[in-house]
Amino acid sequence: MVTMQATDVIKILIADDHRLMSDAVGATLQAGGEFVVAKVDSREAVEEALVTPGGFDIVMLDVLMPGMIGLESVIDIIKAETKTAVVIFSGSVRPDFVVSAIQNGARGFIPKTLPLQSLAAALRLVRSGQIFLPSDILIGFGEGAAKDLDAKRNPAALTPRELRILTLVAAGKTNKIIAWEMGLSEVTVKMHLRSIFTKLGAHNRTHAVIIAQSKDII
Protein backbone atom coordinates (compact mmCIF):
# COMPACT_ATOMS: atom_id res chain seq x y z
CA MET A 1 0.00 0.00 0.00
CA VAL A 2 1.18 3.52 -0.83
CA THR A 3 1.77 5.91 2.07
CA MET A 4 0.05 9.21 1.29
CA GLN A 5 0.71 12.41 3.21
CA ALA A 6 0.56 15.30 0.74
CA THR A 7 -2.69 17.23 0.72
CA ASP A 8 -2.33 18.66 -2.77
CA VAL A 9 -2.36 15.36 -4.66
CA ILE A 10 -5.31 13.31 -5.84
CA LYS A 11 -5.30 9.93 -4.13
CA ILE A 12 -6.42 7.11 -6.41
CA LEU A 13 -7.19 3.49 -5.61
CA ILE A 14 -7.14 1.28 -8.71
CA ALA A 15 -9.19 -1.85 -8.04
CA ASP A 16 -8.46 -4.23 -10.92
CA ASP A 17 -7.20 -7.81 -11.03
CA HIS A 18 -5.56 -7.29 -14.44
CA ARG A 19 -2.04 -6.49 -13.27
CA LEU A 20 -0.78 -5.20 -16.60
CA MET A 21 -3.66 -2.72 -16.82
CA SER A 22 -3.38 -1.44 -13.24
CA ASP A 23 0.42 -1.14 -13.46
CA ALA A 24 0.25 0.82 -16.73
CA VAL A 25 -2.49 3.15 -15.52
CA GLY A 26 -0.82 3.67 -12.15
CA ALA A 27 2.57 4.46 -13.67
CA THR A 28 1.04 6.94 -16.11
CA LEU A 29 -0.89 8.77 -13.41
CA GLN A 30 2.02 9.00 -10.98
CA ALA A 31 4.52 10.17 -13.59
CA GLY A 32 3.38 13.78 -13.38
CA GLY A 33 3.32 14.00 -9.59
CA GLU A 34 -0.33 15.07 -9.46
CA PHE A 35 -1.63 11.65 -8.43
CA VAL A 36 -0.67 9.10 -5.80
CA VAL A 37 -1.85 5.60 -6.67
CA ALA A 38 -2.43 2.39 -4.73
CA LYS A 39 -3.58 -0.86 -6.37
CA VAL A 40 -5.70 -3.76 -5.17
CA ASP A 41 -7.15 -6.76 -6.98
CA SER A 42 -10.28 -7.92 -5.12
CA ARG A 43 -13.39 -6.62 -3.43
CA GLU A 44 -12.06 -7.63 -0.02
CA ALA A 45 -8.87 -5.66 -0.64
CA VAL A 46 -10.93 -2.62 -1.71
CA GLU A 47 -12.90 -2.68 1.52
CA GLU A 48 -9.70 -2.98 3.56
CA ALA A 49 -8.01 -0.16 1.67
CA LEU A 50 -10.91 2.23 2.12
CA VAL A 51 -10.62 2.14 5.90
CA THR A 52 -6.89 2.92 5.97
CA PRO A 53 -5.89 6.29 7.50
CA GLY A 54 -5.90 9.11 4.96
CA GLY A 55 -8.32 7.37 2.62
CA PHE A 56 -8.68 7.95 -1.09
CA ASP A 57 -10.29 10.60 -3.26
CA ILE A 58 -11.36 8.23 -6.04
CA VAL A 59 -11.73 4.48 -6.48
CA MET A 60 -11.47 3.17 -10.05
CA LEU A 61 -13.54 0.02 -9.65
CA ASP A 62 -13.35 -2.94 -12.02
CA VAL A 63 -16.71 -4.69 -11.76
CA LEU A 64 -15.44 -8.12 -12.83
CA MET A 65 -12.60 -8.71 -10.36
CA PRO A 66 -12.79 -11.41 -7.66
CA GLY A 67 -15.50 -10.88 -5.05
CA MET A 68 -17.64 -8.61 -7.19
CA ILE A 69 -21.20 -9.82 -7.77
CA GLY A 70 -22.69 -7.42 -10.27
CA LEU A 71 -24.36 -4.14 -9.45
CA GLU A 72 -25.12 -5.15 -5.87
CA SER A 73 -21.41 -5.22 -5.00
CA VAL A 74 -20.84 -1.83 -6.62
CA ILE A 75 -23.69 -0.27 -4.64
CA ASP A 76 -22.44 -1.82 -1.40
CA ILE A 77 -19.03 -0.20 -1.89
CA ILE A 78 -20.57 3.16 -2.82
CA LYS A 79 -22.84 3.19 0.23
CA ALA A 80 -20.10 2.02 2.59
CA GLU A 81 -17.66 4.77 1.63
CA THR A 82 -19.47 8.06 1.13
CA LYS A 83 -16.32 10.24 1.18
CA THR A 84 -14.63 8.45 -1.71
CA ALA A 85 -15.85 8.90 -5.27
CA VAL A 86 -16.46 5.54 -6.93
CA VAL A 87 -15.97 5.36 -10.69
CA ILE A 88 -16.76 2.28 -12.77
CA PHE A 89 -13.57 1.16 -14.56
CA SER A 90 -14.33 -1.52 -17.11
CA GLY A 91 -13.62 -2.71 -20.61
CA SER A 92 -17.12 -4.09 -21.14
CA VAL A 93 -20.25 -3.05 -19.30
CA ARG A 94 -23.93 -2.77 -20.21
CA PRO A 95 -25.47 0.71 -20.53
CA ASP A 96 -28.20 -0.12 -17.99
CA PHE A 97 -25.50 -1.16 -15.51
CA VAL A 98 -23.79 2.24 -15.77
CA VAL A 99 -27.12 4.07 -15.52
CA SER A 100 -28.10 2.15 -12.37
CA ALA A 101 -24.66 2.61 -10.80
CA ILE A 102 -24.75 6.38 -11.31
CA GLN A 103 -28.32 6.58 -10.03
CA ASN A 104 -27.03 4.87 -6.88
CA GLY A 105 -24.13 7.23 -6.36
CA ALA A 106 -21.31 6.24 -8.73
CA ARG A 107 -19.44 9.25 -10.09
CA GLY A 108 -19.00 8.08 -13.63
CA PHE A 109 -17.72 5.47 -16.02
CA ILE A 110 -14.14 5.30 -17.28
CA PRO A 111 -13.81 2.73 -20.08
CA LYS A 112 -10.50 0.88 -20.28
CA THR A 113 -10.34 2.02 -23.89
CA LEU A 114 -10.05 5.67 -22.78
CA PRO A 115 -6.73 7.13 -23.99
CA LEU A 116 -4.28 7.41 -21.10
CA GLN A 117 -3.72 11.08 -21.86
CA SER A 118 -7.43 11.69 -21.23
CA LEU A 119 -7.54 9.79 -17.96
CA ALA A 120 -6.03 12.53 -15.79
CA ALA A 121 -8.60 15.05 -17.03
CA ALA A 122 -11.41 12.60 -16.29
CA LEU A 123 -10.18 12.07 -12.74
CA ARG A 124 -9.80 15.81 -12.15
CA LEU A 125 -13.41 16.24 -13.23
CA VAL A 126 -14.56 13.60 -10.75
CA ARG A 127 -12.43 15.15 -8.00
CA SER A 128 -14.15 18.49 -8.64
CA GLY A 129 -17.50 16.89 -7.82
CA GLN A 130 -18.78 16.19 -11.30
CA ILE A 131 -19.72 12.95 -13.05
CA PHE A 132 -17.53 11.73 -15.90
CA LEU A 133 -19.02 10.00 -18.92
CA PRO A 134 -17.33 9.99 -22.34
CA SER A 135 -19.56 11.61 -24.96
CA ASP A 136 -19.25 8.62 -27.29
CA ILE A 137 -20.47 6.36 -24.49
CA LEU A 138 -23.59 8.48 -24.03
CA ILE A 139 -24.43 8.08 -27.71
CA GLY A 140 -24.63 4.32 -27.30
CA PHE A 141 -26.94 4.49 -24.29
CA GLY A 142 -30.08 5.45 -26.15
CA GLU A 143 -31.81 8.83 -26.03
CA GLY A 144 -33.71 8.32 -22.77
CA ALA A 145 -30.81 7.03 -20.71
CA ALA A 146 -28.43 9.58 -22.18
CA LYS A 147 -30.72 12.46 -21.21
CA ASP A 148 -31.15 11.10 -17.69
CA LEU A 149 -27.41 10.75 -17.19
CA ASP A 150 -26.57 14.09 -18.72
CA ALA A 151 -29.15 15.82 -16.52
CA LYS A 152 -27.79 14.11 -13.44
CA ARG A 153 -24.18 15.11 -14.07
CA ASN A 154 -25.08 18.68 -15.09
CA PRO A 155 -28.64 19.63 -14.03
CA ALA A 156 -28.15 23.31 -14.94
CA ALA A 157 -27.09 22.38 -18.50
CA LEU A 158 -23.85 24.36 -18.22
CA THR A 159 -21.48 24.02 -21.13
CA PRO A 160 -18.03 22.44 -20.54
CA ARG A 161 -16.44 25.90 -20.72
CA GLU A 162 -18.95 27.31 -18.22
CA LEU A 163 -18.28 24.41 -15.86
CA ARG A 164 -14.55 25.08 -16.09
CA ILE A 165 -15.01 28.79 -15.41
CA LEU A 166 -17.30 28.11 -12.46
CA THR A 167 -14.79 25.62 -11.03
CA LEU A 168 -12.07 28.28 -11.25
CA VAL A 169 -14.35 30.84 -9.64
CA ALA A 170 -14.96 28.40 -6.79
CA ALA A 171 -11.18 28.09 -6.42
CA GLY A 172 -10.99 31.86 -5.82
CA LYS A 173 -9.57 32.85 -9.21
CA THR A 174 -10.26 36.36 -10.55
CA ASN A 175 -11.66 36.99 -14.02
CA LYS A 176 -8.21 38.12 -15.16
CA ILE A 177 -6.55 34.89 -14.00
CA ILE A 178 -9.36 32.74 -15.42
CA ALA A 179 -9.00 34.50 -18.76
CA TRP A 180 -5.23 33.89 -18.76
CA GLU A 181 -5.53 30.22 -17.78
CA MET A 182 -8.20 29.49 -20.40
CA GLY A 183 -6.78 31.62 -23.19
CA LEU A 184 -9.83 33.89 -23.27
CA SER A 185 -10.44 37.60 -22.98
CA GLU A 186 -11.86 39.00 -19.74
CA VAL A 187 -14.90 40.16 -21.70
CA THR A 188 -15.57 36.58 -22.81
CA VAL A 189 -15.20 35.32 -19.24
CA LYS A 190 -17.73 37.92 -18.05
CA MET A 191 -20.15 36.86 -20.79
CA HIS A 192 -19.88 33.24 -19.68
CA LEU A 193 -20.41 34.26 -16.06
CA ARG A 194 -23.62 36.09 -16.99
CA SER A 195 -24.82 32.92 -18.72
CA ILE A 196 -23.89 30.87 -15.65
CA PHE A 197 -25.78 33.25 -13.35
CA THR A 198 -28.87 33.04 -15.56
CA LYS A 199 -28.85 29.24 -15.74
CA LEU A 200 -28.32 28.85 -12.00
CA GLY A 201 -30.57 31.71 -10.94
CA ALA A 202 -27.63 33.27 -9.13
CA HIS A 203 -27.15 36.91 -8.18
CA ASN A 204 -23.35 36.96 -8.17
CA ARG A 205 -20.20 34.83 -8.22
CA THR A 206 -20.46 33.69 -4.62
CA HIS A 207 -24.13 32.83 -4.99
CA ALA A 208 -23.39 30.84 -8.16
CA VAL A 209 -20.72 28.78 -6.40
CA ILE A 210 -23.02 28.09 -3.45
CA ILE A 211 -25.84 26.94 -5.74
CA ALA A 212 -23.52 24.80 -7.87
CA GLN A 213 -21.98 23.12 -4.85
CA SER A 214 -25.36 22.46 -3.27
CA LYS A 215 -26.45 20.71 -6.47
CA ASP A 216 -23.14 18.81 -6.78
CA ILE A 217 -22.43 20.50 -10.11
CA ILE A 218 -18.90 21.37 -9.00
PDB file of C-alpha atoms in Angstrom, residues 2-102:
ATOM      1  CA  VAL A   2       1.182   3.521  -0.828  1.00  0.00           C
ATOM      2  CA  THR A   3       1.767   5.909   2.070  1.00  0.00           C
ATOM      3  CA  MET A   4       0.052   9.206   1.292  1.00  0.00           C
ATOM      4  CA  GLN A   5       0.715  12.407   3.205  1.00  0.00           C
ATOM      5  CA  ALA A   6       0.556  15.305   0.742  1.00  0.00           C
ATOM      6  CA  THR A   7      -2.695  17.233   0.725  1.00  0.00           C
ATOM      7  CA  ASP A   8      -2.328  18.656  -2.770  1.00  0.00           C
ATOM      8  CA  VAL A   9      -2.359  15.363  -4.657  1.00  0.00           C
ATOM      9  CA  ILE A  10      -5.313  13.314  -5.844  1.00  0.00           C
ATOM     10  CA  LYS A  11      -5.297   9.933  -4.128  1.00  0.00           C
ATOM     11  CA  ILE A  12      -6.417   7.113  -6.413  1.00  0.00           C
ATOM     12  CA  LEU A  13      -7.191   3.491  -5.607  1.00  0.00           C
ATOM     13  CA  ILE A  14      -7.138   1.277  -8.705  1.00  0.00           C
ATOM     14  CA  ALA A  15      -9.189  -1.854  -8.043  1.00  0.00           C
ATOM     15  CA  ASP A  16      -8.463  -4.233 -10.921  1.00  0.00           C
ATOM     16  CA  ASP A  17      -7.199  -7.808 -11.035  1.00  0.00           C
ATOM     17  CA  HIS A  18      -5.561  -7.295 -14.440  1.00  0.00           C
ATOM     18  CA  ARG A  19      -2.036  -6.492 -13.272  1.00  0.00           C
ATOM     19  CA  LEU A  20      -0.775  -5.204 -16.603  1.00  0.00           C
ATOM     20  CA  MET A  21      -3.662  -2.725 -16.817  1.00  0.00           C
ATOM     21  CA  SER A  22      -3.384  -1.438 -13.238  1.00  0.00           C
ATOM     22  CA  ASP A  23       0.421  -1.142 -13.456  1.00  0.00           C
ATOM     23  CA  ALA A  24       0.252   0.821 -16.734  1.00  0.00           C
ATOM     24  CA  VAL A  25      -2.487   3.149 -15.521  1.00  0.00           C
ATOM     25  CA  GLY A  26      -0.815   3.671 -12.146  1.00  0.00           C
ATOM     26  CA  ALA A  27       2.567   4.458 -13.667  1.00  0.00           C
ATOM     27  CA  THR A  28       1.041   6.941 -16.113  1.00  0.00           C
ATOM     28  CA  LEU A  29      -0.890   8.771 -13.414  1.00  0.00           C
ATOM     29  CA  GLN A  30       2.016   8.996 -10.983  1.00  0.00           C
ATOM     30  CA  ALA A  31       4.517  10.171 -13.590  1.00  0.00           C
ATOM     31  CA  GLY A  32       3.382  13.779 -13.384  1.00  0.00           C
ATOM     32  CA  GLY A  33       3.316  14.003  -9.586  1.00  0.00           C
ATOM     33  CA  GLU A  34      -0.330  15.074  -9.462  1.00  0.00           C
ATOM     34  CA  PHE A  35      -1.625  11.651  -8.427  1.00  0.00           C
ATOM     35  CA  VAL A  36      -0.675   9.101  -5.797  1.00  0.00           C
ATOM     36  CA  VAL A  37      -1.851   5.595  -6.665  1.00  0.00           C
ATOM     37  CA  ALA A  38      -2.431   2.388  -4.732  1.00  0.00           C
ATOM     38  CA  LYS A  39      -3.577  -0.855  -6.373  1.00  0.00           C
ATOM     39  CA  VAL A  40      -5.700  -3.760  -5.170  1.00  0.00           C
ATOM     40  CA  ASP A  41      -7.151  -6.757  -6.976  1.00  0.00           C
ATOM     41  CA  SER A  42     -10.277  -7.925  -5.120  1.00  0.00           C
ATOM     42  CA  ARG A  43     -13.394  -6.616  -3.432  1.00  0.00           C
ATOM     43  CA  GLU A  44     -12.061  -7.631  -0.022  1.00  0.00           C
ATOM     44  CA  ALA A  45      -8.874  -5.663  -0.641  1.00  0.00           C
ATOM     45  CA  VAL A  46     -10.931  -2.620  -1.712  1.00  0.00           C
ATOM     46  CA  GLU A  47     -12.902  -2.680   1.518  1.00  0.00           C
ATOM     47  CA  GLU A  48      -9.703  -2.979   3.563  1.00  0.00           C
ATOM     48  CA  ALA A  49      -8.011  -0.161   1.671  1.00  0.00           C
ATOM     49  CA  LEU A  50     -10.909   2.232   2.118  1.00  0.00           C
ATOM     50  CA  VAL A  51     -10.620   2.144   5.904  1.00  0.00           C
ATOM     51  CA  THR A  52      -6.892   2.923   5.968  1.00  0.00           C
ATOM     52  CA  PRO A  53      -5.890   6.289   7.502  1.00  0.00           C
ATOM     53  CA  GLY A  54      -5.905   9.108   4.964  1.00  0.00           C
ATOM     54  CA  GLY A  55      -8.323   7.374   2.619  1.00  0.00           C
ATOM     55  CA  PHE A  56      -8.677   7.947  -1.091  1.00  0.00           C
ATOM     56  CA  ASP A  57     -10.294  10.599  -3.256  1.00  0.00           C
ATOM     57  CA  ILE A  58     -11.355   8.227  -6.037  1.00  0.00           C
ATOM     58  CA  VAL A  59     -11.726   4.483  -6.477  1.00  0.00           C
ATOM     59  CA  MET A  60     -11.474   3.174 -10.049  1.00  0.00           C
ATOM     60  CA  LEU A  61     -13.537   0.022  -9.646  1.00  0.00           C
ATOM     61  CA  ASP A  62     -13.350  -2.945 -12.020  1.00  0.00           C
ATOM     62  CA  VAL A  63     -16.715  -4.687 -11.761  1.00  0.00           C
ATOM     63  CA  LEU A  64     -15.438  -8.118 -12.832  1.00  0.00           C
ATOM     64  CA  MET A  65     -12.603  -8.711 -10.364  1.00  0.00           C
ATOM     65  CA  PRO A  66     -12.793 -11.414  -7.657  1.00  0.00           C
ATOM     66  CA  GLY A  67     -15.501 -10.882  -5.048  1.00  0.00           C
ATOM     67  CA  MET A  68     -17.642  -8.607  -7.194  1.00  0.00           C
ATOM     68  CA  ILE A  69     -21.198  -9.816  -7.773  1.00  0.00           C
ATOM     69  CA  GLY A  70     -22.688  -7.417 -10.274  1.00  0.00           C
ATOM     70  CA  LEU A  71     -24.362  -4.138  -9.454  1.00  0.00           C
ATOM     71  CA  GLU A  72     -25.115  -5.155  -5.874  1.00  0.00           C
ATOM     72  CA  SER A  73     -21.413  -5.219  -5.004  1.00  0.00           C
ATOM     73  CA  VAL A  74     -20.839  -1.831  -6.619  1.00  0.00           C
ATOM     74  CA  ILE A  75     -23.690  -0.273  -4.644  1.00  0.00           C
ATOM     75  CA  ASP A  76     -22.439  -1.824  -1.401  1.00  0.00           C
ATOM     76  CA  ILE A  77     -19.026  -0.202  -1.886  1.00  0.00           C
ATOM     77  CA  ILE A  78     -20.574   3.155  -2.822  1.00  0.00           C
ATOM     78  CA  LYS A  79     -22.837   3.193   0.228  1.00  0.00           C
ATOM     79  CA  ALA A  80     -20.103   2.020   2.589  1.00  0.00           C
ATOM     80  CA  GLU A  81     -17.662   4.772   1.631  1.00  0.00           C
ATOM     81  CA  THR A  82     -19.473   8.061   1.125  1.00  0.00           C
ATOM     82  CA  LYS A  83     -16.324  10.242   1.177  1.00  0.00           C
ATOM     83  CA  THR A  84     -14.631   8.453  -1.709  1.00  0.00           C
ATOM     84  CA  ALA A  85     -15.850   8.897  -5.270  1.00  0.00           C
ATOM     85  CA  VAL A  86     -16.456   5.535  -6.928  1.00  0.00           C
ATOM     86  CA  VAL A  87     -15.967   5.363 -10.693  1.00  0.00           C
ATOM     87  CA  ILE A  88     -16.758   2.277 -12.770  1.00  0.00           C
ATOM     88  CA  PHE A  89     -13.575   1.160 -14.560  1.00  0.00           C
ATOM     89  CA  SER A  90     -14.327  -1.518 -17.112  1.00  0.00           C
ATOM     90  CA  GLY A  91     -13.617  -2.712 -20.606  1.00  0.00           C
ATOM     91  CA  SER A  92     -17.116  -4.086 -21.142  1.00  0.00           C
ATOM     92  CA  VAL A  93     -20.251  -3.053 -19.304  1.00  0.00           C
ATOM     93  CA  ARG A  94     -23.926  -2.765 -20.214  1.00  0.00           C
ATOM     94  CA  PRO A  95     -25.470   0.706 -20.525  1.00  0.00           C
ATOM     95  CA  ASP A  96     -28.196  -0.117 -17.987  1.00  0.00           C
ATOM     96  CA  PHE A  97     -25.495  -1.162 -15.506  1.00  0.00           C
ATOM     97  CA  VAL A  98     -23.795   2.238 -15.775  1.00  0.00           C
ATOM     98  CA  VAL A  99     -27.121   4.069 -15.519  1.00  0.00           C
ATOM     99  CA  SER A 100     -28.096   2.153 -12.374  1.00  0.00           C
ATOM    100  CA  ALA A 101     -24.665   2.609 -10.800  1.00  0.00           C
ATOM    101  CA  ILE A 102     -24.754   6.378 -11.310  1.00  0.00           C
TER     102      ILE A 102
END
